[in-house]
GROMACS .gro file of N, CA and C in nm:
model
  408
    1UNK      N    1   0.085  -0.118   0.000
    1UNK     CA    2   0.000   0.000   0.000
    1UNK      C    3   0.089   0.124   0.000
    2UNK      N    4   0.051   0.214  -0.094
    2UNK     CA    5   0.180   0.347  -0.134
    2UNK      C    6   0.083   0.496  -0.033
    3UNK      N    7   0.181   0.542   0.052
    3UNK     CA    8   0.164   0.609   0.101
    3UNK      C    9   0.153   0.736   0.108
    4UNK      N   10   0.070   0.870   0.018
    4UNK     CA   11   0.074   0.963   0.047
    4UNK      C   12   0.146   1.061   0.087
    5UNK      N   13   0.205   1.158   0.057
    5UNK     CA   14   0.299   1.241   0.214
    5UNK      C   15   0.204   1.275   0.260
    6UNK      N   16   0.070   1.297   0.223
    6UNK     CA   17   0.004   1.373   0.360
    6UNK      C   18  -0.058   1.229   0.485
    7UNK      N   19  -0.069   1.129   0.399
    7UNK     CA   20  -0.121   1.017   0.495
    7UNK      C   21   0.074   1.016   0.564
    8UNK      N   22   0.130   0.989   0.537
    8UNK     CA   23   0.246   0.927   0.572
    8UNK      C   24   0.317   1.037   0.672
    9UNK      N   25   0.289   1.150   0.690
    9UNK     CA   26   0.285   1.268   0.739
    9UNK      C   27   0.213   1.274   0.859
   10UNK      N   28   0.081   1.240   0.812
   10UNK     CA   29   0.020   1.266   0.938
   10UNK      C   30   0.037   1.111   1.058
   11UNK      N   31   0.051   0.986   0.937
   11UNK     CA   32   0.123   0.859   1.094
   11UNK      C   33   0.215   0.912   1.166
   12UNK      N   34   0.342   0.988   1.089
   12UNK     CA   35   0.433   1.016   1.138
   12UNK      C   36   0.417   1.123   1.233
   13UNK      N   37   0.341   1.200   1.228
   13UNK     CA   38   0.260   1.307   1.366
   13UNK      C   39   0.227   1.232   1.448
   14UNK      N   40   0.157   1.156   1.455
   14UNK     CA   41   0.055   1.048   1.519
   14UNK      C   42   0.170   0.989   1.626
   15UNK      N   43   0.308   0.892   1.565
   15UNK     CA   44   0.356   0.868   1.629
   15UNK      C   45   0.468   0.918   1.732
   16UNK      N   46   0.527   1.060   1.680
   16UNK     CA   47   0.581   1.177   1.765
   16UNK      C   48   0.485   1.191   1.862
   17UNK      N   49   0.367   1.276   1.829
   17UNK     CA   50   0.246   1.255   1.908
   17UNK      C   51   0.241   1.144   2.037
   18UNK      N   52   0.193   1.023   2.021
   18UNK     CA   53   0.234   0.933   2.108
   18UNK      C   54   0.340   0.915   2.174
   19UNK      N   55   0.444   0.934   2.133
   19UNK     CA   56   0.575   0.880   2.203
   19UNK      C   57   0.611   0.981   2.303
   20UNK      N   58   0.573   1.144   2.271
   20UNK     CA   59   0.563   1.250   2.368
   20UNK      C   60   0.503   1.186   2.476
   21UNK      N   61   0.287   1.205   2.443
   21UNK     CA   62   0.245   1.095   2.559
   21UNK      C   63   0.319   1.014   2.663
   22UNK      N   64   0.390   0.912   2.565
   22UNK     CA   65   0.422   0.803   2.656
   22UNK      C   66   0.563   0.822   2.759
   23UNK      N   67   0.590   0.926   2.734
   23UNK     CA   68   0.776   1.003   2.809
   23UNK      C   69   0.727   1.029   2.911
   24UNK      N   70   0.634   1.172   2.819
   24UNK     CA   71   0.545   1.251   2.992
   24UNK      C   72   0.474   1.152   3.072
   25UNK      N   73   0.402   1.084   3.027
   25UNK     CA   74   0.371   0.962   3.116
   25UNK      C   75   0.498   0.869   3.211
   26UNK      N   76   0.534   0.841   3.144
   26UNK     CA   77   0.678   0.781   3.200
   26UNK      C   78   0.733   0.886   3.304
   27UNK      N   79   0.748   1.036   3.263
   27UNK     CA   80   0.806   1.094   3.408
   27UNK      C   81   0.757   1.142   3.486
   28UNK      N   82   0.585   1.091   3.501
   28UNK     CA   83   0.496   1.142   3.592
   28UNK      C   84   0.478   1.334   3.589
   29UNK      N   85   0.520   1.372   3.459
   29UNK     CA   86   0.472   1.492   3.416
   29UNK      C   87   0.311   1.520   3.426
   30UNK      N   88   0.263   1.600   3.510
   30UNK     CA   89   0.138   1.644   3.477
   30UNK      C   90   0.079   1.670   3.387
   31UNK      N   91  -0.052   1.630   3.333
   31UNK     CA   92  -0.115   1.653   3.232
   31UNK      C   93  -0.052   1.544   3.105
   32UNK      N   94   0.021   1.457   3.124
   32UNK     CA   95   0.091   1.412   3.038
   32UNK      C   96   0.077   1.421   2.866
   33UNK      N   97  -0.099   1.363   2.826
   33UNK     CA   98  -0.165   1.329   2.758
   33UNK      C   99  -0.164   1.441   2.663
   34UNK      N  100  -0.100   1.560   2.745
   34UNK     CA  101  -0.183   1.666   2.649
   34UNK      C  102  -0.063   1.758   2.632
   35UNK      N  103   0.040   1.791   2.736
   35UNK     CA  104   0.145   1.828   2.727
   35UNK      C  105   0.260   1.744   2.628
   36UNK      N  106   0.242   1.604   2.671
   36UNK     CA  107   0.354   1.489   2.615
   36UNK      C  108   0.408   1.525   2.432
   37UNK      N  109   0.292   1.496   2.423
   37UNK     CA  110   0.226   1.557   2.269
   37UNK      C  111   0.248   1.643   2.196
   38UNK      N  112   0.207   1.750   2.266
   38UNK     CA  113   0.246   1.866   2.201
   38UNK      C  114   0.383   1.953   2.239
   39UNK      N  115   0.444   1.898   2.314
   39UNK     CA  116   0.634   1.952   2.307
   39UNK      C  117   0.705   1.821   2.179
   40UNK      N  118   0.639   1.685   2.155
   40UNK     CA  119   0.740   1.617   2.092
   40UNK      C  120   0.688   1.680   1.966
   41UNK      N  121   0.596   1.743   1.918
   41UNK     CA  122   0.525   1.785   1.796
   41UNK      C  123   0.638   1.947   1.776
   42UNK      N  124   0.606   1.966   1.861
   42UNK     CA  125   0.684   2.147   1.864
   42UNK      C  126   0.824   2.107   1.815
   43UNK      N  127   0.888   2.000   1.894
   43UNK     CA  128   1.063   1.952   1.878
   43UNK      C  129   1.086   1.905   1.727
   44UNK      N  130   0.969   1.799   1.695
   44UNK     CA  131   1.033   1.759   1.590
   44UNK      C  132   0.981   1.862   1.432
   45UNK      N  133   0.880   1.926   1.520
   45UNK     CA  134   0.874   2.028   1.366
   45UNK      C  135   0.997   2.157   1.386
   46UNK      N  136   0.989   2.198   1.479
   46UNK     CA  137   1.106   2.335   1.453
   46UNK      C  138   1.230   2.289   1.440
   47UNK      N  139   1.280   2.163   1.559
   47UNK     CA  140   1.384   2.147   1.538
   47UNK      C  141   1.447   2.049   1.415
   48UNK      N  142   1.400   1.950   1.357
   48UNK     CA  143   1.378   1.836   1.290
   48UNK      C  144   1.365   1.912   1.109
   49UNK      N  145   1.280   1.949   1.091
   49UNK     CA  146   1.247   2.025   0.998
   49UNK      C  147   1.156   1.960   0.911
   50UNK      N  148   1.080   1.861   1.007
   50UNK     CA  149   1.034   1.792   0.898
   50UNK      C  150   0.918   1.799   0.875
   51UNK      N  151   0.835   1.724   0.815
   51UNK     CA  152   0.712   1.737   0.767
   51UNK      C  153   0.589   1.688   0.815
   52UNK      N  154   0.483   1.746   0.895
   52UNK     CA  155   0.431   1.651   1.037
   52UNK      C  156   0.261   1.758   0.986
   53UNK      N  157   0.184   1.637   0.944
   53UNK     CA  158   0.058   1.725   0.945
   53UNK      C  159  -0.074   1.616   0.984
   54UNK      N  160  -0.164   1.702   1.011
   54UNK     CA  161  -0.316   1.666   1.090
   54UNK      C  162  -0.413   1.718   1.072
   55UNK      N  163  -0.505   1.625   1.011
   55UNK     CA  164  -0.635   1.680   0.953
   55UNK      C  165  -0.730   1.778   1.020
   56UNK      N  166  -0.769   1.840   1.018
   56UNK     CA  167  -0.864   2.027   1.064
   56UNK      C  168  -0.946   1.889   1.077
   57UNK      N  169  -1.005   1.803   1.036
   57UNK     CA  170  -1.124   1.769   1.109
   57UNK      C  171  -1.137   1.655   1.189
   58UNK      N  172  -1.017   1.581   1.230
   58UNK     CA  173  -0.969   1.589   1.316
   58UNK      C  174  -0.916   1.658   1.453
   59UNK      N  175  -0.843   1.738   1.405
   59UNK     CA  176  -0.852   1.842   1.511
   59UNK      C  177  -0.939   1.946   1.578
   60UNK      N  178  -1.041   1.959   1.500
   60UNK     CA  179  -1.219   2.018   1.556
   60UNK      C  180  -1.247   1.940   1.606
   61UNK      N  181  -1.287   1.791   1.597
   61UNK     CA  182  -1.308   1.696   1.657
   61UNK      C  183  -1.279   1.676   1.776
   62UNK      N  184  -1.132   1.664   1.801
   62UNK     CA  185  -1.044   1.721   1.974
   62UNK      C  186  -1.072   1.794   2.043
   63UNK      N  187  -1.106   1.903   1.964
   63UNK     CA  188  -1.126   2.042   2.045
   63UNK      C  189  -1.274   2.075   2.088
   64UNK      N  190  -1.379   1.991   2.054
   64UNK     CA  191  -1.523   2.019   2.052
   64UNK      C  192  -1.555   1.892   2.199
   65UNK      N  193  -1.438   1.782   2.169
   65UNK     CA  194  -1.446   1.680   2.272
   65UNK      C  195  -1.387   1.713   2.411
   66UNK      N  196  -1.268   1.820   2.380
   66UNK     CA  197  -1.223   1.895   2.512
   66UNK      C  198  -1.345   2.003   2.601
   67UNK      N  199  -1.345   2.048   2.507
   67UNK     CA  200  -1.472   2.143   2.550
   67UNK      C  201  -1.562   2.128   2.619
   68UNK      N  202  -1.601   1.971   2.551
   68UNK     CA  203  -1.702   1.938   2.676
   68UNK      C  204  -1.726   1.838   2.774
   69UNK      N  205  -1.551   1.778   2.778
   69UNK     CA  206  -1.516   1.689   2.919
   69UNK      C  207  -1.503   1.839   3.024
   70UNK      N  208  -1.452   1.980   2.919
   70UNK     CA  209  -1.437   2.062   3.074
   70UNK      C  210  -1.588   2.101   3.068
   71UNK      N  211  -1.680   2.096   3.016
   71UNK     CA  212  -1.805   2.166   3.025
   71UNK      C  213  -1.877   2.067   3.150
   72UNK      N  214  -1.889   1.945   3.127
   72UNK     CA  215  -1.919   1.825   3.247
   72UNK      C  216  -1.855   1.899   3.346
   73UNK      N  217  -1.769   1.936   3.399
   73UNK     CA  218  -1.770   1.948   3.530
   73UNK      C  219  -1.782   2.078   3.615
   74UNK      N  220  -1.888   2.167   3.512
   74UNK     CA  221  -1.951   2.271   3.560
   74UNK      C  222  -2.125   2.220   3.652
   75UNK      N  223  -2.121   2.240   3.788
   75UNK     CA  224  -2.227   2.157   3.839
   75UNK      C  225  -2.318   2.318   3.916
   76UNK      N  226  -2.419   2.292   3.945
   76UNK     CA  227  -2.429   2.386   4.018
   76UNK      C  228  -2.402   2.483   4.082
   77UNK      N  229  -2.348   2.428   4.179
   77UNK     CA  230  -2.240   2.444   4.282
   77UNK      C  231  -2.102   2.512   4.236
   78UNK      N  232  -2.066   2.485   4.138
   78UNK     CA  233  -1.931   2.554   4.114
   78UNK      C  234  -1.990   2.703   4.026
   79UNK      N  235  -2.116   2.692   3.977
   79UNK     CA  236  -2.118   2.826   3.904
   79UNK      C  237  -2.206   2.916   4.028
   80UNK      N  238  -2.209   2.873   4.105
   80UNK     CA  239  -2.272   2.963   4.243
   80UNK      C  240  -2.110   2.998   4.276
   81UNK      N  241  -2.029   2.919   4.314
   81UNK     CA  242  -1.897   2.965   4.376
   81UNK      C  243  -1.805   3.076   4.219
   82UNK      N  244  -1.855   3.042   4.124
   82UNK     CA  245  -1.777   3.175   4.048
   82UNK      C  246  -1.890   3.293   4.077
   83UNK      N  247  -2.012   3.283   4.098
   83UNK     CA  248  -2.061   3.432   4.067
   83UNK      C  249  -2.041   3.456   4.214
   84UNK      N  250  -1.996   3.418   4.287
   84UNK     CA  251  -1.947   3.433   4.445
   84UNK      C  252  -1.860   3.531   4.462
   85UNK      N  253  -1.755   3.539   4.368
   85UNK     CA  254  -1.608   3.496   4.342
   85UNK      C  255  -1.558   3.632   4.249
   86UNK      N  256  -1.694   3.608   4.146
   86UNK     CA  257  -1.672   3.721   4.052
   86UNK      C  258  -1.590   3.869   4.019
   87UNK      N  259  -1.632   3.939   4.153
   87UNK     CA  260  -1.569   4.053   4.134
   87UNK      C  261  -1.390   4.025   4.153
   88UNK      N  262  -1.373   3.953   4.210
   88UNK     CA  263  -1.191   3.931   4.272
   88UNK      C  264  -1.180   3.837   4.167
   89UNK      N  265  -1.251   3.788   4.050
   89UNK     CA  266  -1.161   3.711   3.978
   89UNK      C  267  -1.125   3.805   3.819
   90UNK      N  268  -1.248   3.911   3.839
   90UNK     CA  269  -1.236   4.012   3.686
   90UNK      C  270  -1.145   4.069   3.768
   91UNK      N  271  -1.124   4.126   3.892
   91UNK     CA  272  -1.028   4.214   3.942
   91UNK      C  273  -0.850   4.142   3.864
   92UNK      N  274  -0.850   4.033   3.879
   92UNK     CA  275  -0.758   3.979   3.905
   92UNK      C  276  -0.660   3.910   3.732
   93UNK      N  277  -0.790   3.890   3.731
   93UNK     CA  278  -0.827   3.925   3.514
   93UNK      C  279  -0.734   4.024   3.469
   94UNK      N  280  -0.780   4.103   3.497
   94UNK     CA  281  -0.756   4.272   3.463
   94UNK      C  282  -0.588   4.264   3.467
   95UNK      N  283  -0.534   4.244   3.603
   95UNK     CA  284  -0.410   4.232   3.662
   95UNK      C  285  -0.279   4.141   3.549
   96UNK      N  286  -0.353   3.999   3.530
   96UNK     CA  287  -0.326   3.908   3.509
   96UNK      C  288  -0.274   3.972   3.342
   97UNK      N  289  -0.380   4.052   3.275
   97UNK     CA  290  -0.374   4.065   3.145
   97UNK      C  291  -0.266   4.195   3.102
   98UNK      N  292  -0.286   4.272   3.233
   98UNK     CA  293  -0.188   4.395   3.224
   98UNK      C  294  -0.055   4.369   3.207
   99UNK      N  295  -0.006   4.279   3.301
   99UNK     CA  296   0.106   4.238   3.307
   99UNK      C  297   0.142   4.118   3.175
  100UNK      N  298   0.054   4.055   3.174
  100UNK     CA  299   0.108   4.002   3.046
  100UNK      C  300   0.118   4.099   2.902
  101UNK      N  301   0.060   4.178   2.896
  101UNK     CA  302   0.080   4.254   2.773
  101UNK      C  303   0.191   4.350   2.804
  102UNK      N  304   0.229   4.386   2.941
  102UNK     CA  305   0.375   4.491   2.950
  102UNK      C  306   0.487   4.392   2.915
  103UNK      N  307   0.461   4.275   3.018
  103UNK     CA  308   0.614   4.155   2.984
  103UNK      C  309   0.608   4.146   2.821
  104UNK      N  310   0.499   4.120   2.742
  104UNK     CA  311   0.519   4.112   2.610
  104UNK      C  312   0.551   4.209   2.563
  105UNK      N  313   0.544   4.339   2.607
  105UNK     CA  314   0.618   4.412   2.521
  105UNK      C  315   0.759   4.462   2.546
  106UNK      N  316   0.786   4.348   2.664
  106UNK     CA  317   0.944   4.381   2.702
  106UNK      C  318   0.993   4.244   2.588
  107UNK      N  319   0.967   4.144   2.594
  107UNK     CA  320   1.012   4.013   2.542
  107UNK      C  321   0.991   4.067   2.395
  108UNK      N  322   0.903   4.085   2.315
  108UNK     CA  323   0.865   4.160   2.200
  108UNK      C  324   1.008   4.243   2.162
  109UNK      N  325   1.051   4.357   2.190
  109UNK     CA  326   1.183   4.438   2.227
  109UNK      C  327   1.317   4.348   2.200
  110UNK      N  328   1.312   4.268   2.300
  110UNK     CA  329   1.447   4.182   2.340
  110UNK      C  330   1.438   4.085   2.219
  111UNK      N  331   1.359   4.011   2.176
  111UNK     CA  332   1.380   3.885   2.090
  111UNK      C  333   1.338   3.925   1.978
  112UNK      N  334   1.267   4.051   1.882
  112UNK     CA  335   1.224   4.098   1.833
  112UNK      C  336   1.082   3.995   1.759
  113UNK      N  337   1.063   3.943   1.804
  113UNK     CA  338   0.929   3.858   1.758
  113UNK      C  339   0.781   4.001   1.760
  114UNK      N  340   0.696   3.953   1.671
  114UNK     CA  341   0.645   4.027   1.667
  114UNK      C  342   0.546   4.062   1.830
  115UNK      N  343   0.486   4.174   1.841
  115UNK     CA  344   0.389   4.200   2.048
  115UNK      C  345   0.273   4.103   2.022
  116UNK      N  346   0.203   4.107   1.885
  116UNK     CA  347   0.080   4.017   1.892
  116UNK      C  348   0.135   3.879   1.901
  117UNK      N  349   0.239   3.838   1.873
  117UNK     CA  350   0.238   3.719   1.887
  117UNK      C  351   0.289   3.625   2.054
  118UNK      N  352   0.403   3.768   2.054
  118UNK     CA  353   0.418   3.761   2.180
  118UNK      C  354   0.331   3.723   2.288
  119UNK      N  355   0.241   3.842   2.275
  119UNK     CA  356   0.097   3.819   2.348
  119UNK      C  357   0.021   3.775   2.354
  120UNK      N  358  -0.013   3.671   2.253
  120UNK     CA  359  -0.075   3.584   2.261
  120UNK      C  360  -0.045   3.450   2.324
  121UNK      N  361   0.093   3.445   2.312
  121UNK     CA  362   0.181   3.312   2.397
  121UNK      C  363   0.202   3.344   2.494
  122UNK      N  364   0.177   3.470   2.602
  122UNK     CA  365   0.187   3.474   2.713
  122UNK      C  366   0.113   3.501   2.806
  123UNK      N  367  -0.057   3.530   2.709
  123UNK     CA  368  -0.146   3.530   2.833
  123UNK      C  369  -0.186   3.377   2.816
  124UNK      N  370  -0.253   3.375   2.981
  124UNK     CA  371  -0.275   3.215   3.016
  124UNK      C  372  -0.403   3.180   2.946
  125UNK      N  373  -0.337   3.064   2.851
  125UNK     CA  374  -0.444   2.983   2.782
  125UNK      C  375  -0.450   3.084   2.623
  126UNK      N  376  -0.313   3.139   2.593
  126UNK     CA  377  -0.329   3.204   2.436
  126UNK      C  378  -0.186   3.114   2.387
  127UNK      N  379  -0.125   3.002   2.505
  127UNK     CA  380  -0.100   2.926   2.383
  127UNK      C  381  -0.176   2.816   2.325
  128UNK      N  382  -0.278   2.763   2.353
  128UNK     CA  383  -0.353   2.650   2.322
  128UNK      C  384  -0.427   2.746   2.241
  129UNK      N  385  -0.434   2.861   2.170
  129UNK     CA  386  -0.538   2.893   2.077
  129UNK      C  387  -0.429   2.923   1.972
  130UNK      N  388  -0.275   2.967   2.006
  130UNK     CA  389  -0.143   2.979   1.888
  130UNK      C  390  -0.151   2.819   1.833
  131UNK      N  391  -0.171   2.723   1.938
  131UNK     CA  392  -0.144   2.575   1.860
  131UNK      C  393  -0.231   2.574   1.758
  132UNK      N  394  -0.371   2.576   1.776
  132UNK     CA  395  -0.508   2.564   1.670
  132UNK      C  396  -0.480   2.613   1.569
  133UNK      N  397  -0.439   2.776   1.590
  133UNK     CA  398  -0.423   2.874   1.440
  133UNK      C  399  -0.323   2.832   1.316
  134UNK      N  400  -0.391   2.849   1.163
  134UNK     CA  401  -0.321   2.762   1.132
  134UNK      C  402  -0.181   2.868   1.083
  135UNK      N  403  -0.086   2.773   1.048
  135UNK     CA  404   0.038   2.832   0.975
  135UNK      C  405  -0.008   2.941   0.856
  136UNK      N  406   0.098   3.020   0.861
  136UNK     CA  407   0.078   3.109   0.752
  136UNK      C  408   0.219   3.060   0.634
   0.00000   0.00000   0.00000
């Protein structure tokens, strides 16, 4: 059976993919499953140079299934304790976002990468939306 580069491409993701998994697993790294993965994906594409791809519908697929293992464990009870919570957590929002957009525009400066991108990899949870976006 003759293999594609994009099929043969994307096993070869698949199994970087896994073998990350199975390290971080192996060193009792937190989150393993999800971290493991995506540093052996980051290593062998920047550093490696090679050719590593994954189907968009596939990957909607992941991301619609993440969504709502975290959506399950919104219960009652926990959305009484955020509107509890509310004002000290936008307070803290606010804080959280200030400072990440000044450090980015110090790191921005120093490494000359562009501030939006900067900033997007350094507020919490704008790198899991840099992974999604696709290449230009």
């Amino acid at each position: 059976m003759k293999l594609t580069v994009s099929t043969s491409s994307f096993i070869f993701a698949f199994l970087v993919a896994l073998s990350g998994g199975l390290v971080f697993s192996f060193l009792s790294i937190p989150v393993p499953w999800l971290l493991g993965p995506m540093s052996a994906i980051l290593i062998a594409d920047r550093f490696k140079g090679l050719t590593l791809s994954w189907p968009r519908a596939l990957r909607d697929t992941a991301l619609i299934l993440i969504g709502y293992s975290i959506g399950l464990s919104f219960t009652r009870s926990s959305v009484e304790n955020i509107i509890e919570n509310l004002p000290a957590m936008l307070i803290l929002t606010m804080i959280l976002v200030a400072s990440a957009a000044l450090m980015s525009k110090v790191i921005s400066k120093l490494s000359g990468v562009d501030y939006p991108t900067v900033l997007t990899g350094s507020i919490p949870g704008g790198l899991s939306q840099m992974i999604i976006l696709p290449k230009k």
